[in-house]
Tab-separated table of C-alpha atoms in Angstrom:
chain	number	residue	atom	x	y	z
A	21	MET	CA	77.586	108.766	54.530
A	22	GLY	CA	75.889	111.526	56.758
A	23	PRO	CA	72.426	112.726	57.253
A	24	ALA	CA	70.908	111.005	54.168
A	25	THR	CA	71.882	107.457	55.776
A	26	HIS	CA	70.658	108.412	58.891
A	27	THR	CA	66.611	108.762	57.756
A	28	GLN	CA	67.323	105.680	55.884
A	29	MET	CA	68.271	104.028	59.299
A	30	GLN	CA	64.758	106.076	60.787
A	31	LYS	CA	62.191	104.906	58.113
A	32	PRO	CA	61.652	101.272	59.558
A	33	CYS	CA	61.671	102.112	62.710
A	34	ALA	CA	59.453	104.858	62.141
A	35	ASP	CA	56.678	102.066	60.798
A	36	ILE	CA	57.543	99.341	63.728
A	37	GLY	CA	57.455	102.678	66.324
A	38	HIS	CA	60.032	103.343	69.293
A	39	ASN	CA	59.862	105.090	72.746
A	40	GLY	CA	62.112	107.259	71.722
A	41	GLU	CA	60.940	109.759	73.434
A	42	VAL	CA	61.699	108.384	76.972
A	43	THR	CA	65.276	108.726	77.948
A	44	SER	CA	66.102	105.667	80.649
A	45	SER	CA	68.129	108.100	82.993
A	46	SER	CA	67.179	110.451	85.668
A	47	LEU	CA	67.425	113.881	84.623
A	48	THR	CA	68.821	115.166	87.934
A	49	GLN	CA	71.734	112.906	86.983
A	50	THR	CA	74.873	115.340	87.622
A	51	SER	CA	77.208	116.133	84.310
A	52	SER	CA	80.137	113.801	86.044
A	53	ALA	CA	80.080	111.393	89.250
A	54	PRO	CA	81.606	113.277	92.393
A	55	LEU	CA	84.969	111.392	92.805
A	56	ILE	CA	85.229	110.277	96.602
A	57	GLN	CA	86.996	107.974	98.540
A	58	ARG	CA	85.386	104.727	99.185
A	59	PRO	CA	86.084	103.816	102.070
A	60	ASN	CA	88.400	100.193	103.133
A	61	VAL	CA	85.701	97.922	103.580
A	62	VAL	CA	88.269	95.054	105.345
A	63	ALA	CA	89.646	98.295	107.784
A	64	VAL	CA	85.219	98.900	108.160
A	65	GLY	CA	85.000	95.193	109.118
A	66	THR	CA	86.987	95.005	111.698
A	67	ILE	CA	85.826	97.698	113.235
A	68	VAL	CA	82.481	96.315	113.583
A	69	TRP	CA	83.814	92.954	115.042
A	70	LEU	CA	86.227	95.118	117.212
A	71	GLY	CA	82.785	96.424	118.313
A	72	SER	CA	81.317	92.613	118.833
A	73	GLU	CA	84.686	92.890	121.186
A	74	VAL	CA	83.600	95.047	123.305
A	75	MET	CA	80.340	92.980	124.334
A	76	PHE	CA	82.458	90.354	125.838
A	77	PHE	CA	84.198	92.812	126.992
A	78	ALA	CA	81.772	93.657	129.185
A	79	GLY	CA	80.283	90.181	130.198
A	80	LEU	CA	83.664	89.380	131.620
A	81	PHE	CA	83.803	93.136	133.689
A	82	ALA	CA	79.638	92.587	134.564
A	83	ILE	CA	81.491	88.956	136.126
A	84	TYR	CA	83.870	90.654	137.830
A	85	PHE	CA	82.048	93.721	139.695
A	86	THR	CA	78.797	91.187	140.187
A	87	LEU	CA	80.753	88.446	141.865
A	88	ARG	CA	83.010	92.039	143.849
A	89	SER	CA	79.992	93.678	144.954
A	90	THR	CA	79.283	89.580	146.220
A	91	SER	CA	81.617	89.300	148.401
A	92	GLY	CA	83.518	92.368	149.411
A	93	PRO	CA	85.203	90.929	152.296
A	94	LEU	CA	87.306	88.738	149.815
A	95	TRP	CA	87.856	91.115	147.988
A	96	GLU	CA	89.754	92.787	150.565
A	97	SER	CA	92.088	90.208	151.830
A	98	GLU	CA	92.397	88.994	148.469
A	99	SER	CA	93.459	91.699	145.604
A	100	SER	CA	95.870	92.577	149.009
A	101	VAL	CA	97.892	89.944	147.658
A	102	LEU	CA	97.928	92.075	144.144
A	103	ASN	CA	101.793	93.230	142.971
A	104	VAL	CA	100.917	96.636	141.368
A	105	PRO	CA	104.653	98.452	141.049
A	106	PHE	CA	105.570	95.081	138.856
A	107	SER	CA	102.054	95.422	137.324
A	108	LEU	CA	102.405	99.136	136.538
A	109	VAL	CA	105.104	98.214	134.682
A	110	ASN	CA	103.926	95.184	132.590
A	111	THR	CA	100.239	97.933	132.401
A	112	LEU	CA	103.393	100.800	130.645
A	113	ILE	CA	104.817	97.950	128.798
A	114	LEU	CA	101.792	97.311	127.077
A	115	VAL	CA	100.843	101.111	125.898
A	116	ALA	CA	105.019	101.941	125.171
A	117	SER	CA	104.049	98.750	121.803
A	118	SER	CA	100.499	100.284	121.251
A	119	PHE	CA	103.081	103.389	120.072
A	120	THR	CA	105.617	101.462	118.081
A	121	CYS	CA	102.869	99.714	116.595
A	122	GLN	CA	101.537	102.889	115.638
A	123	ALA	CA	105.185	104.066	114.699
A	124	GLY	CA	104.496	100.462	112.199
A	125	VAL	CA	101.233	101.845	110.335
A	126	PHE	CA	103.533	105.268	110.111
A	127	ALA	CA	105.683	103.471	107.349
A	128	ALA	CA	102.705	101.380	106.312
A	129	GLU	CA	101.271	104.514	105.074
A	130	ARG	CA	104.295	106.058	102.872
A	131	LEU	CA	104.600	101.135	101.808
A	132	GLN	CA	107.874	101.669	103.721
A	133	ALA	CA	108.647	97.457	104.184
A	134	ARG	CA	111.983	97.723	105.676
A	135	ALA	CA	113.935	100.374	107.391
A	136	THR	CA	116.650	102.739	105.293
A	137	GLY	CA	118.555	103.431	107.479
A	138	TRP	CA	119.407	102.419	111.943
A	139	LYS	CA	117.548	105.070	113.012
A	140	PRO	CA	114.238	104.873	114.586
A	141	THR	CA	112.326	107.590	111.632
A	142	GLN	CA	114.124	105.511	109.416
A	143	TRP	CA	112.893	102.137	109.700
A	144	GLY	CA	109.698	100.169	108.196
A	145	THR	CA	106.925	98.643	109.025
A	146	THR	CA	108.503	94.769	109.689
A	147	GLU	CA	110.985	96.397	111.832
A	148	TRP	CA	108.199	98.331	114.491
A	149	PHE	CA	106.330	95.449	114.028
A	150	PHE	CA	108.954	92.967	115.239
A	151	LEU	CA	109.438	95.350	117.917
A	152	THR	CA	105.431	95.222	119.314
A	153	TYR	CA	105.702	91.781	119.552
A	154	LEU	CA	108.693	92.171	121.861
A	155	LEU	CA	106.928	94.485	124.790
A	156	GLY	CA	104.081	92.536	124.345
A	157	ALA	CA	105.678	89.219	124.768
A	158	ILE	CA	107.284	91.331	127.044
A	159	PHE	CA	104.033	90.612	128.239
A	160	VAL	CA	102.397	87.784	128.401
A	161	SER	CA	105.522	87.162	129.885
A	162	GLY	CA	105.138	89.230	132.631
A	163	GLN	CA	101.752	87.960	133.004
A	164	ILE	CA	102.345	84.206	133.248
A	165	PHE	CA	104.821	84.744	135.847
A	166	GLU	CA	102.134	87.198	137.936
A	167	TYR	CA	99.796	84.213	137.609
A	168	ALA	CA	103.116	81.807	139.023
A	169	THR	CA	103.123	83.582	141.736
A	170	LEU	CA	99.769	84.745	142.870
A	171	VAL	CA	99.597	80.493	142.824
A	172	SER	CA	102.656	80.442	145.063
A	173	GLU	CA	100.557	82.712	147.041
A	174	GLY	CA	97.331	80.657	147.127
A	175	ILE	CA	95.141	82.232	144.374
A	176	SER	CA	93.856	79.980	141.811
A	177	MET	CA	91.022	79.875	139.365
A	178	SER	CA	89.214	77.596	141.707
A	179	SER	CA	90.405	79.278	144.548
A	180	SER	CA	87.668	81.563	145.481
A	181	ALA	CA	85.156	84.423	143.696
A	182	TYR	CA	88.255	86.556	143.584
A	183	GLY	CA	90.466	83.891	141.417
A	184	SER	CA	87.837	83.044	139.176
A	185	ALA	CA	87.222	86.824	137.679
A	186	PHE	CA	90.622	87.209	138.125
A	187	TYR	CA	92.269	85.019	136.277
A	188	LEU	CA	89.031	85.156	133.443
A	189	THR	CA	89.601	88.628	133.125
A	190	THR	CA	92.832	89.048	132.507
A	191	GLY	CA	93.035	85.942	131.074
A	192	PHE	CA	90.922	86.378	127.966
A	193	HIS	CA	92.692	89.821	128.200
A	194	GLY	CA	96.041	88.126	128.018
A	195	LEU	CA	94.547	85.390	124.907
A	196	HIS	CA	93.186	87.849	123.295
A	197	VAL	CA	96.871	89.975	123.523
A	198	THR	CA	98.355	86.548	122.043
A	199	GLY	CA	96.412	86.584	118.872
A	200	GLY	CA	97.431	89.643	118.177
A	201	LEU	CA	101.335	88.788	118.667
A	202	ILE	CA	100.479	85.773	116.644
A	203	ALA	CA	98.800	88.663	113.847
A	204	PHE	CA	101.931	90.569	113.484
A	205	LEU	CA	104.082	87.497	112.647
A	206	LEU	CA	101.311	86.661	109.653
A	207	VAL	CA	101.506	91.149	108.884
A	208	ILE	CA	105.809	90.248	109.156
A	209	GLY	CA	105.435	87.210	107.484
A	210	ARG	CA	102.586	88.705	104.289
A	211	ILE	CA	105.471	92.514	104.012
A	212	PHE	CA	108.553	89.379	103.632
A	213	ALA	CA	106.395	87.285	100.835
A	214	VAL	CA	106.095	90.222	98.623
A	215	LYS	CA	108.148	91.875	96.893
A	216	ASN	CA	107.147	95.275	96.765
A	217	MET	CA	104.707	96.059	99.886
A	218	GLY	CA	101.595	97.362	98.386
A	219	HIS	CA	98.141	98.476	99.574
A	220	ARG	CA	97.303	94.679	100.399
A	221	GLU	CA	100.009	94.394	102.572
A	222	ALA	CA	99.403	97.879	104.429
A	223	THR	CA	95.601	97.138	104.726
A	224	SER	CA	96.261	94.283	106.760
A	225	ALA	CA	98.922	96.379	109.441
A	226	ILE	CA	96.055	99.041	110.084
A	227	VAL	CA	93.419	95.976	111.011
A	228	VAL	CA	96.235	94.271	112.971
A	229	SER	CA	96.557	98.121	114.312
A	230	TYR	CA	93.110	98.175	114.787
A	231	TYR	CA	92.892	95.737	116.732
A	232	TRP	CA	96.210	95.540	118.741
A	233	HIS	CA	95.123	99.473	119.921
A	234	PHE	CA	91.775	98.332	121.269
A	235	VAL	CA	92.964	95.133	123.132
A	236	ASP	CA	95.957	98.010	124.927
A	237	VAL	CA	92.708	100.360	125.913
A	238	VAL	CA	90.582	97.174	127.236
A	239	TRP	CA	93.848	95.996	129.729
A	240	ILE	CA	93.730	99.943	131.157
A	241	GLY	CA	90.517	98.963	131.981
A	242	LEU	CA	90.864	95.784	133.754
A	243	PHE	CA	94.460	97.788	135.061
A	244	LEU	CA	92.100	100.272	136.681
A	245	VAL	CA	89.563	98.575	137.726
A	246	ILE	CA	91.713	95.372	139.265
A	247	TYR	CA	95.141	97.002	140.617
A	248	VAL	CA	93.391	100.889	140.739
A	249	LEU	CA	89.539	100.710	142.074
A	250	LYS	CA	90.622	97.079	143.923
B	12	MET	CA	77.016	107.274	105.442
B	13	ARG	CA	75.743	110.247	107.262
B	14	ALA	CA	72.490	108.701	108.290
B	15	ASN	CA	73.636	105.093	109.729
B	16	LYS	CA	76.592	107.521	111.536
B	17	ASN	CA	73.746	109.736	113.282
B	18	LEU	CA	71.802	106.744	114.020
B	19	PHE	CA	74.638	105.018	116.071
B	20	TRP	CA	75.024	108.328	118.169
B	21	ILE	CA	71.227	108.433	118.638
B	22	LEU	CA	71.856	104.713	119.547
B	23	ALA	CA	74.751	106.220	122.304
B	24	VAL	CA	73.353	108.302	123.811
B	25	PHE	CA	69.986	106.369	124.076
B	26	CYS	CA	72.069	103.354	125.949
B	27	LEU	CA	74.086	106.100	128.194
B	28	LEU	CA	71.169	107.458	129.015
B	29	LEU	CA	69.546	104.320	129.554
B	30	SER	CA	72.243	102.721	131.950
B	31	ALA	CA	72.189	106.124	134.353
B	32	VAL	CA	68.136	105.805	134.561
B	33	TYR	CA	69.108	101.945	135.810
B	34	ILE	CA	71.033	102.396	138.246
B	35	PHE	CA	69.492	104.797	139.697
B	36	TRP	CA	66.125	102.732	139.525
B	37	HIS	CA	68.358	100.317	141.140
B	38	ILE	CA	69.765	101.961	143.647
B	39	LEU	CA	65.970	103.178	144.370
B	40	ASP	CA	64.841	100.167	145.133
B	41	GLN	CA	67.590	97.378	146.412
B	42	GLY	CA	70.072	100.035	147.814
B	43	ASN	CA	72.580	99.050	145.422
B	44	VAL	CA	74.057	99.276	142.176
B	45	GLU	CA	72.920	96.248	139.221
B	46	TRP	CA	76.283	95.468	138.002
B	47	VAL	CA	75.158	92.735	134.795
B	48	GLY	CA	72.834	94.995	133.204
B	49	ALA	CA	74.397	98.554	134.334
B	50	LEU	CA	77.833	97.451	132.469
B	51	GLY	CA	75.826	95.302	129.787
B	52	ILE	CA	73.627	98.737	128.651
B	53	GLY	CA	76.453	101.516	129.082
B	54	LEU	CA	78.895	99.417	127.120
B	55	ALA	CA	76.570	98.706	124.407
B	56	GLY	CA	76.631	102.473	124.348
B	57	VAL	CA	80.712	102.327	124.386
B	58	LEU	CA	79.893	100.192	120.691
B	59	SER	CA	77.593	102.585	119.046
B	60	ALA	CA	79.109	105.841	120.246
B	61	PHE	CA	82.933	103.821	118.891
B	62	LEU	CA	81.131	102.793	116.484
B	63	ALA	CA	79.582	106.412	115.403
B	64	PHE	CA	82.306	107.799	115.674
B	65	TYR	CA	84.638	105.818	113.114
B	66	LEU	CA	81.897	106.658	110.252
B	67	GLY	CA	82.409	109.350	111.178
B	68	ARG	CA	85.646	109.964	110.110
B	69	VAL	CA	85.213	108.097	107.370
B	70	PHE	CA	82.758	110.027	105.712
B	71	SER	CA	84.699	113.156	106.754
B	72	ALA	CA	87.764	111.342	104.646
B	73	GLN	CA	86.090	109.696	101.140
B	74	GLY	CA	84.898	113.764	100.203
B	75	GLY	CA	80.903	113.389	99.903
B	76	ASP	CA	77.862	110.918	99.838
B	77	LEU	CA	78.797	107.323	97.978
B	78	PRO	CA	77.021	107.216	95.308
B	79	GLU	CA	74.702	104.062	97.143
B	80	ASP	CA	73.023	106.928	99.827
B	81	ARG	CA	72.461	109.178	96.572
B	82	LEU	CA	68.745	109.232	95.336
B	83	ASP	CA	70.276	111.095	92.230
B	84	SER	CA	72.933	108.095	91.316
B	85	ASP	CA	73.006	105.661	88.695
B	86	ILE	CA	73.774	102.492	89.373
B	87	ASP	CA	77.260	102.100	87.178
B	88	ASP	CA	78.488	105.131	89.606
B	89	GLY	CA	78.785	102.525	92.327
B	90	ASP	CA	80.996	100.759	90.134
B	91	PRO	CA	84.110	100.706	91.479
B	92	GLU	CA	87.424	98.928	92.448
B	93	MET	CA	85.417	97.323	95.959
B	94	GLY	CA	87.859	95.401	96.790
B	95	PHE	CA	89.688	91.726	96.981
B	96	TYR	CA	87.461	89.408	96.900
B	97	SER	CA	88.577	85.458	96.859
B	98	PRO	CA	85.930	83.719	94.531
B	99	TRP	CA	86.247	80.439	96.656
B	100	SER	CA	88.475	79.457	99.270
B	101	TRP	CA	89.470	75.583	100.865
B	102	TRP	CA	90.842	77.027	104.387
B	103	PRO	CA	87.638	78.244	106.402
B	104	VAL	CA	86.005	74.847	106.227
B	105	ILE	CA	89.578	73.375	107.189
B	106	LEU	CA	89.776	76.410	109.622
B	107	ALA	CA	86.677	75.513	111.057
B	108	GLY	CA	87.273	71.857	111.360
B	109	SER	CA	90.523	71.877	113.444
B	110	ALA	CA	89.151	74.316	115.295
B	111	SER	CA	86.523	72.348	116.553
B	112	LEU	CA	88.386	69.047	117.097
B	113	MET	CA	89.932	71.895	118.982
B	114	LEU	CA	87.472	72.685	121.559
B	115	LEU	CA	86.067	68.991	120.728
B	116	GLY	CA	89.665	68.118	122.876
B	117	PHE	CA	88.644	69.735	125.460
B	118	ALA	CA	85.896	68.439	126.798
B	119	VAL	CA	85.801	64.766	125.654
B	120	GLY	CA	89.769	63.800	126.184
B	121	THR	CA	92.885	66.607	125.584
B	122	TRP	CA	94.917	65.091	123.633
B	123	ILE	CA	93.015	66.087	120.684
B	124	THR	CA	92.863	69.964	121.572
B	125	PHE	CA	97.194	69.808	120.889
B	126	ILE	CA	96.266	68.191	117.632
B	127	GLY	CA	92.967	70.724	116.432
B	128	VAL	CA	96.148	72.890	117.681
B	129	ALA	CA	98.511	71.956	115.072
B	130	LEU	CA	95.972	72.028	112.562
B	131	VAL	CA	94.309	75.454	113.081
B	132	LEU	CA	97.756	76.814	112.670
B	133	VAL	CA	97.980	74.920	109.716
B	134	ALA	CA	94.077	76.669	108.827
B	135	ILE	CA	95.815	80.007	109.361
B	136	VAL	CA	98.797	80.128	107.703
B	137	GLY	CA	96.963	78.647	104.661
B	138	TRP	CA	94.317	80.974	104.980
B	139	VAL	CA	96.106	84.357	105.463
B	140	TYR	CA	98.652	83.177	101.618
B	141	GLU	CA	96.240	81.131	100.469
B	142	TYR	CA	96.941	84.372	97.835
B	143	TYR	CA	100.400	85.110	98.692
B	144	ARG	CA	101.850	81.995	96.854
B	145	GLY	CA	101.775	79.990	94.157
B	146	TYR	CA	100.123	81.555	90.572
B	147	PHE	CA	99.628	84.086	93.294
B	148	ALA	CA	103.154	85.761	93.806
B	149	ARG	CA	104.532	88.623	93.662
């Protein structure tokens, strides 16, 4: 074997003709493809969807501000009923839940599902997410309590433009928080479903945290507009 | 990715400037702020800035251009593991059907909504855990 075989094999080709002088790959090609960290498609998709959620809440804010500008005296009388200290405490609970959620994400990035000790620094994703669930559930319960109090004081969805705007904005936000709570349970269930927590479970945990932080930021906006600005 | 990021930053600046112009012009013409347009355009700017910021973070984390963004790359350079994609699934169909039943209940009769909510829960759990049970249990 060697050059002899090589020329023998080339002979028939020379008769037919070939395009050996043409190369199919580009000439500017680098010697090896650079190593790059491809973006996680689930994370990018979640962020794009959250962008559309920005516009959903833009519509709700537009409703609120338009009704406020057309019926100012109504806003003065109705918004004085709001219990601002109560709502401030509820807001702080929701903001705290974002921090516990992020601690759960840090655990997910270590691929640590469960606690290795009682100290919070040793907690896994499930422990942090259960705590986040608890804080979020307290927030929703507090909001339901607030709604019940307001209805007893005569502010309902159909009582006035103020009632409609108040319940639409805070209500849709509350539904988002409730959806987030269900998402936390589903992610915890996924972590429980596998023997070893892997990158797929970590991705689920991370995208749910994106959603949770988004909903938290929207609430800070709503709180400033409805309770502080009035 | 760099081009995508820059396009979203341009959009963000454009929308935020336009929102300011809109507010100012309406005050000049009518004497008050028109909130629907002001918030609609302004938050479209926030949407663009949000995506631009995230794409910027992704771009700086990936340490180079993706093969699809390079003129000198070949098709097979962009051939890594792209992620997990379900080949097919009945669960989205079931979720869509039960969600429409739930919303139909609001319009026709509330009792249908209760059935719809139960089916939605079954469909969501079924979809989320489709690749976590049976042959796929790990």
